[in-house]
Amino acid sequence: DGSSTATTSSSSAVKMWTRSSQVVRPLIGAAGLVPIFHLNNQRAPVRNEGNKEDVMMFHIGTNNWQRQGEFAPGSGILHASFHQTFNAMPGVKCYSIYPSKLQEDPVAEPDYDPTFKIFKLNHDIPICESVSPNSSYRWHSMNDQEFTAYRKRLEEEVCAFMDDIDEREGNISIT
Protein backbone atom coordinates (compact mmCIF):
# COMPACT_ATOMS: atom_id res chain seq x y z
CA ASP A 1 0.00 0.00 0.00
CA GLY A 2 1.44 3.38 -0.95
CA SER A 3 0.29 5.23 2.20
CA SER A 4 3.68 5.12 3.95
CA THR A 5 5.39 6.47 0.83
CA ALA A 6 2.83 9.27 0.55
CA THR A 7 3.32 10.13 4.22
CA THR A 8 7.10 10.19 3.86
CA SER A 9 6.90 12.31 0.69
CA SER A 10 4.39 14.64 2.33
CA SER A 11 6.59 14.98 5.42
CA SER A 12 9.65 15.73 3.25
CA ALA A 13 7.70 18.30 1.26
CA VAL A 14 6.54 20.04 4.46
CA LYS A 15 10.16 20.21 5.70
CA MET A 16 11.35 21.55 2.34
CA TRP A 17 8.63 24.21 2.16
CA THR A 18 9.12 25.18 5.80
CA ARG A 19 12.81 25.87 5.15
CA SER A 20 12.34 27.68 1.85
CA SER A 21 9.42 29.83 2.91
CA GLN A 22 11.36 31.65 5.60
CA VAL A 23 12.20 34.27 2.98
CA VAL A 24 9.63 35.65 0.57
CA ARG A 25 10.79 35.44 -3.02
CA PRO A 26 9.03 37.04 -5.99
CA LEU A 27 7.47 34.60 -8.37
CA ILE A 28 9.41 34.42 -11.60
CA GLY A 29 7.20 33.38 -14.47
CA ALA A 30 3.64 33.81 -15.52
CA ALA A 31 2.24 31.06 -13.33
CA GLY A 32 -0.07 32.20 -10.56
CA LEU A 33 0.99 32.63 -6.98
CA VAL A 34 -1.30 31.37 -4.25
CA PRO A 35 -0.37 32.86 -0.89
CA ILE A 36 0.38 30.22 1.71
CA PHE A 37 0.35 30.35 5.49
CA HIS A 38 1.76 28.05 8.15
CA LEU A 39 -0.24 26.66 11.04
CA ASN A 40 1.53 24.07 13.19
CA ASN A 41 3.94 23.42 10.30
CA GLN A 42 1.05 22.54 7.96
CA ARG A 43 0.84 24.44 4.69
CA ALA A 44 -2.51 25.48 3.29
CA PRO A 45 -3.84 28.06 0.83
CA VAL A 46 -4.86 31.34 2.42
CA ARG A 47 -8.61 31.66 2.67
CA ASN A 48 -9.35 35.30 3.26
CA GLU A 49 -12.47 34.85 5.38
CA GLY A 50 -13.56 36.50 8.60
CA ASN A 51 -11.26 39.04 10.24
CA LYS A 52 -7.98 37.81 8.76
CA GLU A 53 -5.59 40.38 7.35
CA ASP A 54 -5.77 41.23 3.68
CA VAL A 55 -3.53 39.40 1.22
CA MET A 56 -1.08 41.18 -1.08
CA MET A 57 0.82 39.49 -3.92
CA PHE A 58 3.52 40.54 -6.35
CA HIS A 59 3.99 38.71 -9.66
CA ILE A 60 6.88 38.96 -12.10
CA GLY A 61 5.84 37.89 -15.58
CA THR A 62 8.21 36.49 -18.17
CA ASN A 63 5.96 37.39 -21.13
CA ASN A 64 3.91 40.40 -22.13
CA TRP A 65 0.15 40.72 -21.69
CA GLN A 66 -2.08 41.08 -24.73
CA ARG A 67 -2.84 44.81 -24.79
CA GLN A 68 -2.01 47.94 -26.76
CA GLY A 69 -2.01 45.94 -29.99
CA GLU A 70 0.73 43.52 -28.92
CA PHE A 71 0.07 39.80 -29.36
CA ALA A 72 0.71 37.74 -26.21
CA PRO A 73 1.63 34.08 -25.78
CA GLY A 74 -0.52 31.89 -23.55
CA SER A 75 1.60 32.46 -20.45
CA GLY A 76 1.19 36.23 -20.79
CA ILE A 77 -2.58 35.88 -21.17
CA LEU A 78 -2.65 33.54 -18.15
CA HIS A 79 -0.63 36.01 -16.03
CA ALA A 80 -3.02 38.86 -16.95
CA SER A 81 -6.01 36.66 -16.07
CA PHE A 82 -4.52 35.71 -12.69
CA HIS A 83 -3.81 39.37 -11.98
CA GLN A 84 -7.35 40.48 -12.83
CA THR A 85 -8.95 37.56 -10.95
CA PHE A 86 -6.95 38.12 -7.77
CA ASN A 87 -7.74 41.84 -7.81
CA ALA A 88 -11.46 41.03 -8.14
CA MET A 89 -11.35 38.95 -4.93
CA PRO A 90 -12.34 40.67 -1.67
CA GLY A 91 -9.35 41.40 0.56
CA VAL A 92 -6.77 40.55 -2.13
CA LYS A 93 -4.45 43.00 -3.89
CA CYS A 94 -2.14 41.85 -6.66
CA TYR A 95 0.64 43.86 -8.30
CA SER A 96 2.48 42.69 -11.42
CA ILE A 97 5.36 43.62 -13.68
CA TYR A 98 6.05 42.09 -17.08
CA PRO A 99 8.37 42.77 -20.03
CA SER A 100 7.44 44.40 -23.33
CA LYS A 101 9.22 46.12 -26.17
CA LEU A 102 6.03 47.85 -27.37
CA GLN A 103 3.73 48.56 -24.43
CA GLU A 104 3.61 51.58 -22.14
CA ASP A 105 2.78 51.75 -18.43
CA PRO A 106 -0.89 52.30 -17.62
CA VAL A 107 -1.77 55.83 -16.58
CA ALA A 108 -3.44 56.59 -13.26
CA GLU A 109 -6.83 58.29 -13.46
CA PRO A 110 -9.13 59.64 -10.72
CA ASP A 111 -11.01 56.31 -10.60
CA TYR A 112 -8.13 54.01 -11.62
CA ASP A 113 -4.93 53.24 -9.72
CA PRO A 114 -2.76 50.92 -11.89
CA THR A 115 -1.59 47.71 -10.26
CA PHE A 116 0.86 46.67 -12.96
CA LYS A 117 3.94 48.06 -14.64
CA ILE A 118 5.90 47.37 -17.81
CA PHE A 119 9.53 46.25 -17.70
CA LYS A 120 10.50 48.09 -20.89
CA LEU A 121 12.82 46.34 -23.32
CA ASN A 122 14.71 47.61 -26.37
CA HIS A 123 14.77 44.06 -27.79
CA ASP A 124 12.40 41.12 -28.03
CA ILE A 125 11.49 39.28 -24.84
CA PRO A 126 14.15 36.65 -24.07
CA ILE A 127 12.77 33.15 -24.54
CA CYS A 128 13.94 29.56 -24.12
CA GLU A 129 11.71 27.79 -26.62
CA SER A 130 12.94 27.17 -30.14
CA VAL A 131 9.89 28.70 -31.85
CA SER A 132 7.87 31.72 -30.78
CA PRO A 133 5.37 33.84 -32.70
CA ASN A 134 6.59 37.08 -31.11
CA SER A 135 10.28 36.71 -30.25
CA SER A 136 13.48 35.42 -31.77
CA TYR A 137 15.73 36.57 -28.93
CA ARG A 138 17.07 33.55 -27.03
CA TRP A 139 18.44 33.58 -23.49
CA HIS A 140 21.34 31.42 -24.63
CA SER A 141 22.31 34.04 -27.21
CA MET A 142 23.15 36.54 -24.43
CA ASN A 143 26.74 36.72 -23.30
CA ASP A 144 27.49 36.89 -19.56
CA GLN A 145 27.71 40.69 -19.58
CA GLU A 146 24.31 41.08 -21.33
CA PHE A 147 22.64 38.56 -19.03
CA THR A 148 24.09 40.23 -15.90
CA ALA A 149 22.96 43.66 -17.10
CA TYR A 150 19.44 42.36 -17.87
CA ARG A 151 19.14 40.65 -14.49
CA LYS A 152 20.47 43.71 -12.61
CA ARG A 153 18.08 46.10 -14.38
CA LEU A 154 15.14 43.74 -13.75
CA GLU A 155 16.06 43.49 -10.06
CA GLU A 156 16.38 47.28 -9.74
CA GLU A 157 13.03 47.93 -11.46
CA VAL A 158 11.22 45.27 -9.42
CA CYS A 159 12.64 46.69 -6.18
CA ALA A 160 11.74 50.27 -7.18
CA PHE A 161 8.18 49.18 -8.05
CA MET A 162 7.87 47.31 -4.74
CA ASP A 163 9.11 50.43 -2.90
CA ASP A 164 6.46 52.47 -4.73
CA ILE A 165 3.80 49.91 -3.75
CA ASP A 166 5.03 49.98 -0.14
CA GLU A 167 4.71 53.78 -0.10
CA ARG A 168 1.24 53.66 -1.71
CA GLU A 169 -0.09 50.85 0.48
CA GLY A 170 1.56 51.97 3.70
CA ASN A 171 4.66 50.07 4.86
CA ILE A 172 3.93 46.48 3.97
CA SER A 173 5.22 43.79 6.30
CA ILE A 174 6.52 40.75 4.41
CA THR A 175 6.73 37.61 6.49
mmCIF file of C-alpha atoms in Angstrom:
data_model
loop_
_atom_site.group_PDB
_atom_site.id
_atom_site.type_symbol
_atom_site.label_atom_id
_atom_site.label_comp_id
_atom_site.label_asym_id
_atom_site.label_seq_id
_atom_site.Cartn_x
_atom_site.Cartn_y
_atom_site.Cartn_z
ATOM 1 C CA ASP A 1 0.000 0.000 0.000
ATOM 2 C CA GLY A 2 1.445 3.381 -0.945
ATOM 3 C CA SER A 3 0.294 5.234 2.198
ATOM 4 C CA SER A 4 3.677 5.125 3.953
ATOM 5 C CA THR A 5 5.392 6.468 0.828
ATOM 6 C CA ALA A 6 2.834 9.266 0.550
ATOM 7 C CA THR A 7 3.316 10.134 4.223
ATOM 8 C CA THR A 8 7.102 10.192 3.859
ATOM 9 C CA SER A 9 6.899 12.309 0.692
ATOM 10 C CA SER A 10 4.393 14.638 2.329
ATOM 11 C CA SER A 11 6.592 14.979 5.416
ATOM 12 C CA SER A 12 9.654 15.727 3.252
ATOM 13 C CA ALA A 13 7.698 18.303 1.257
ATOM 14 C CA VAL A 14 6.540 20.040 4.460
ATOM 15 C CA LYS A 15 10.160 20.209 5.697
ATOM 16 C CA MET A 16 11.353 21.548 2.339
ATOM 17 C CA TRP A 17 8.634 24.215 2.157
ATOM 18 C CA THR A 18 9.125 25.185 5.804
ATOM 19 C CA ARG A 19 12.813 25.868 5.152
ATOM 20 C CA SER A 20 12.340 27.676 1.850
ATOM 21 C CA SER A 21 9.422 29.833 2.912
ATOM 22 C CA GLN A 22 11.362 31.655 5.604
ATOM 23 C CA VAL A 23 12.203 34.272 2.980
ATOM 24 C CA VAL A 24 9.626 35.649 0.574
ATOM 25 C CA ARG A 25 10.793 35.444 -3.020
ATOM 26 C CA PRO A 26 9.027 37.044 -5.989
ATOM 27 C CA LEU A 27 7.470 34.602 -8.369
ATOM 28 C CA ILE A 28 9.408 34.417 -11.602
ATOM 29 C CA GLY A 29 7.203 33.379 -14.468
ATOM 30 C CA ALA A 30 3.638 33.812 -15.519
ATOM 31 C CA ALA A 31 2.236 31.059 -13.326
ATOM 32 C CA GLY A 32 -0.072 32.200 -10.560
ATOM 33 C CA LEU A 33 0.991 32.632 -6.984
ATOM 34 C CA VAL A 34 -1.296 31.373 -4.248
ATOM 35 C CA PRO A 35 -0.375 32.855 -0.891
ATOM 36 C CA ILE A 36 0.384 30.224 1.711
ATOM 37 C CA PHE A 37 0.355 30.345 5.494
ATOM 38 C CA HIS A 38 1.763 28.054 8.154
ATOM 39 C CA LEU A 39 -0.242 26.657 11.036
ATOM 40 C CA ASN A 40 1.529 24.067 13.186
ATOM 41 C CA ASN A 41 3.937 23.416 10.296
ATOM 42 C CA GLN A 42 1.052 22.540 7.960
ATOM 43 C CA ARG A 43 0.838 24.440 4.685
ATOM 44 C CA ALA A 44 -2.512 25.478 3.295
ATOM 45 C CA PRO A 45 -3.842 28.057 0.834
ATOM 46 C CA VAL A 46 -4.865 31.336 2.416
ATOM 47 C CA ARG A 47 -8.610 31.664 2.669
ATOM 48 C CA ASN A 48 -9.352 35.298 3.257
ATOM 49 C CA GLU A 49 -12.471 34.853 5.377
ATOM 50 C CA GLY A 50 -13.558 36.501 8.599
ATOM 51 C CA ASN A 51 -11.257 39.042 10.241
ATOM 52 C CA LYS A 52 -7.984 37.808 8.756
ATOM 53 C CA GLU A 53 -5.594 40.379 7.352
ATOM 54 C CA ASP A 54 -5.769 41.226 3.683
ATOM 55 C CA VAL A 55 -3.531 39.405 1.224
ATOM 56 C CA MET A 56 -1.082 41.180 -1.082
ATOM 57 C CA MET A 57 0.819 39.490 -3.923
ATOM 58 C CA PHE A 58 3.523 40.543 -6.352
ATOM 59 C CA HIS A 59 3.988 38.714 -9.662
ATOM 60 C CA ILE A 60 6.876 38.961 -12.096
ATOM 61 C CA GLY A 61 5.845 37.886 -15.579
ATOM 62 C CA THR A 62 8.207 36.490 -18.173
ATOM 63 C CA ASN A 63 5.956 37.387 -21.126
ATOM 64 C CA ASN A 64 3.909 40.403 -22.130
ATOM 65 C CA TRP A 65 0.155 40.724 -21.694
ATOM 66 C CA GLN A 66 -2.083 41.079 -24.729
ATOM 67 C CA ARG A 67 -2.841 44.807 -24.794
ATOM 68 C CA GLN A 68 -2.012 47.942 -26.756
ATOM 69 C CA GLY A 69 -2.014 45.937 -29.992
ATOM 70 C CA GLU A 70 0.734 43.524 -28.917
ATOM 71 C CA PHE A 71 0.069 39.797 -29.357
ATOM 72 C CA ALA A 72 0.711 37.743 -26.208
ATOM 73 C CA PRO A 73 1.631 34.085 -25.781
ATOM 74 C CA GLY A 74 -0.525 31.887 -23.555
ATOM 75 C CA SER A 75 1.597 32.458 -20.449
ATOM 76 C CA GLY A 76 1.190 36.233 -20.792
ATOM 77 C CA ILE A 77 -2.585 35.876 -21.170
ATOM 78 C CA LEU A 78 -2.647 33.542 -18.147
ATOM 79 C CA HIS A 79 -0.629 36.014 -16.033
ATOM 80 C CA ALA A 80 -3.021 38.860 -16.954
ATOM 81 C CA SER A 81 -6.013 36.659 -16.068
ATOM 82 C CA PHE A 82 -4.524 35.707 -12.692
ATOM 83 C CA HIS A 83 -3.811 39.370 -11.976
ATOM 84 C CA GLN A 84 -7.352 40.475 -12.828
ATOM 85 C CA THR A 85 -8.949 37.561 -10.949
ATOM 86 C CA PHE A 86 -6.946 38.115 -7.766
ATOM 87 C CA ASN A 87 -7.739 41.840 -7.811
ATOM 88 C CA ALA A 88 -11.459 41.026 -8.142
ATOM 89 C CA MET A 89 -11.350 38.950 -4.928
ATOM 90 C CA PRO A 90 -12.342 40.668 -1.668
ATOM 91 C CA GLY A 91 -9.348 41.404 0.556
ATOM 92 C CA VAL A 92 -6.767 40.546 -2.129
ATOM 93 C CA LYS A 93 -4.448 42.997 -3.885
ATOM 94 C CA CYS A 94 -2.141 41.853 -6.663
ATOM 95 C CA TYR A 95 0.644 43.856 -8.303
ATOM 96 C CA SER A 96 2.482 42.689 -11.421
ATOM 97 C CA ILE A 97 5.358 43.622 -13.676
ATOM 98 C CA TYR A 98 6.046 42.087 -17.076
ATOM 99 C CA PRO A 99 8.374 42.767 -20.031
ATOM 100 C CA SER A 100 7.443 44.398 -23.326
ATOM 101 C CA LYS A 101 9.224 46.120 -26.166
ATOM 102 C CA LEU A 102 6.029 47.846 -27.368
ATOM 103 C CA GLN A 103 3.727 48.557 -24.427
ATOM 104 C CA GLU A 104 3.612 51.578 -22.141
ATOM 105 C CA ASP A 105 2.781 51.748 -18.435
ATOM 106 C CA PRO A 106 -0.888 52.297 -17.616
ATOM 107 C CA VAL A 107 -1.770 55.831 -16.578
ATOM 108 C CA ALA A 108 -3.440 56.595 -13.256
ATOM 109 C CA GLU A 109 -6.833 58.292 -13.456
ATOM 110 C CA PRO A 110 -9.130 59.643 -10.721
ATOM 111 C CA ASP A 111 -11.011 56.313 -10.603
ATOM 112 C CA TYR A 112 -8.135 54.007 -11.621
ATOM 113 C CA ASP A 113 -4.933 53.240 -9.725
ATOM 114 C CA PRO A 114 -2.760 50.924 -11.890
ATOM 115 C CA THR A 115 -1.594 47.705 -10.262
ATOM 116 C CA PHE A 116 0.863 46.668 -12.958
ATOM 117 C CA LYS A 117 3.942 48.064 -14.643
ATOM 118 C CA ILE A 118 5.900 47.366 -17.807
ATOM 119 C CA PHE A 119 9.534 46.253 -17.699
ATOM 120 C CA LYS A 120 10.498 48.087 -20.889
ATOM 121 C CA LEU A 121 12.817 46.337 -23.323
ATOM 122 C CA ASN A 122 14.709 47.605 -26.366
ATOM 123 C CA HIS A 123 14.767 44.063 -27.789
ATOM 124 C CA ASP A 124 12.396 41.117 -28.034
ATOM 125 C CA ILE A 125 11.488 39.280 -24.836
ATOM 126 C CA PRO A 126 14.145 36.653 -24.075
ATOM 127 C CA ILE A 127 12.770 33.147 -24.543
ATOM 128 C CA CYS A 128 13.945 29.555 -24.118
ATOM 129 C CA GLU A 129 11.708 27.790 -26.621
ATOM 130 C CA SER A 130 12.937 27.168 -30.135
ATOM 131 C CA VAL A 131 9.886 28.698 -31.846
ATOM 132 C CA SER A 132 7.869 31.722 -30.776
ATOM 133 C CA PRO A 133 5.372 33.838 -32.700
ATOM 134 C CA ASN A 134 6.590 37.081 -31.107
ATOM 135 C CA SER A 135 10.284 36.713 -30.245
ATOM 136 C CA SER A 136 13.475 35.420 -31.769
ATOM 137 C CA TYR A 137 15.726 36.572 -28.934
ATOM 138 C CA ARG A 138 17.067 33.554 -27.031
ATOM 139 C CA TRP A 139 18.436 33.583 -23.486
ATOM 140 C CA HIS A 140 21.341 31.417 -24.629
ATOM 141 C CA SER A 141 22.311 34.044 -27.214
ATOM 142 C CA MET A 142 23.148 36.540 -24.427
ATOM 143 C CA ASN A 143 26.737 36.716 -23.296
ATOM 144 C CA ASP A 144 27.487 36.895 -19.559
ATOM 145 C CA GLN A 145 27.707 40.685 -19.580
ATOM 146 C CA GLU A 146 24.313 41.081 -21.331
ATOM 147 C CA PHE A 147 22.644 38.562 -19.027
ATOM 148 C CA THR A 148 24.093 40.225 -15.898
ATOM 149 C CA ALA A 149 22.959 43.662 -17.095
ATOM 150 C CA TYR A 150 19.444 42.358 -17.870
ATOM 151 C CA ARG A 151 19.139 40.651 -14.493
ATOM 152 C CA LYS A 152 20.470 43.708 -12.612
ATOM 153 C CA ARG A 153 18.076 46.097 -14.377
ATOM 154 C CA LEU A 154 15.139 43.743 -13.746
ATOM 155 C CA GLU A 155 16.056 43.490 -10.059
ATOM 156 C CA GLU A 156 16.379 47.277 -9.743
ATOM 157 C CA GLU A 157 13.034 47.935 -11.463
ATOM 158 C CA VAL A 158 11.223 45.273 -9.422
ATOM 159 C CA CYS A 159 12.639 46.692 -6.178
ATOM 160 C CA ALA A 160 11.741 50.273 -7.183
ATOM 161 C CA PHE A 161 8.175 49.175 -8.049
ATOM 162 C CA MET A 162 7.874 47.313 -4.739
ATOM 163 C CA ASP A 163 9.107 50.434 -2.900
ATOM 164 C CA ASP A 164 6.459 52.469 -4.733
ATOM 165 C CA ILE A 165 3.802 49.914 -3.746
ATOM 166 C CA ASP A 166 5.034 49.984 -0.140
ATOM 167 C CA GLU A 167 4.711 53.783 -0.100
ATOM 168 C CA ARG A 168 1.241 53.656 -1.706
ATOM 169 C CA GLU A 169 -0.092 50.852 0.483
ATOM 170 C CA GLY A 170 1.559 51.969 3.705
ATOM 171 C CA ASN A 171 4.658 50.074 4.864
ATOM 172 C CA ILE A 172 3.926 46.479 3.971
ATOM 173 C CA SER A 173 5.219 43.788 6.298
ATOM 174 C CA ILE A 174 6.516 40.750 4.412
ATOM 175 C CA THR A 175 6.729 37.611 6.488
#
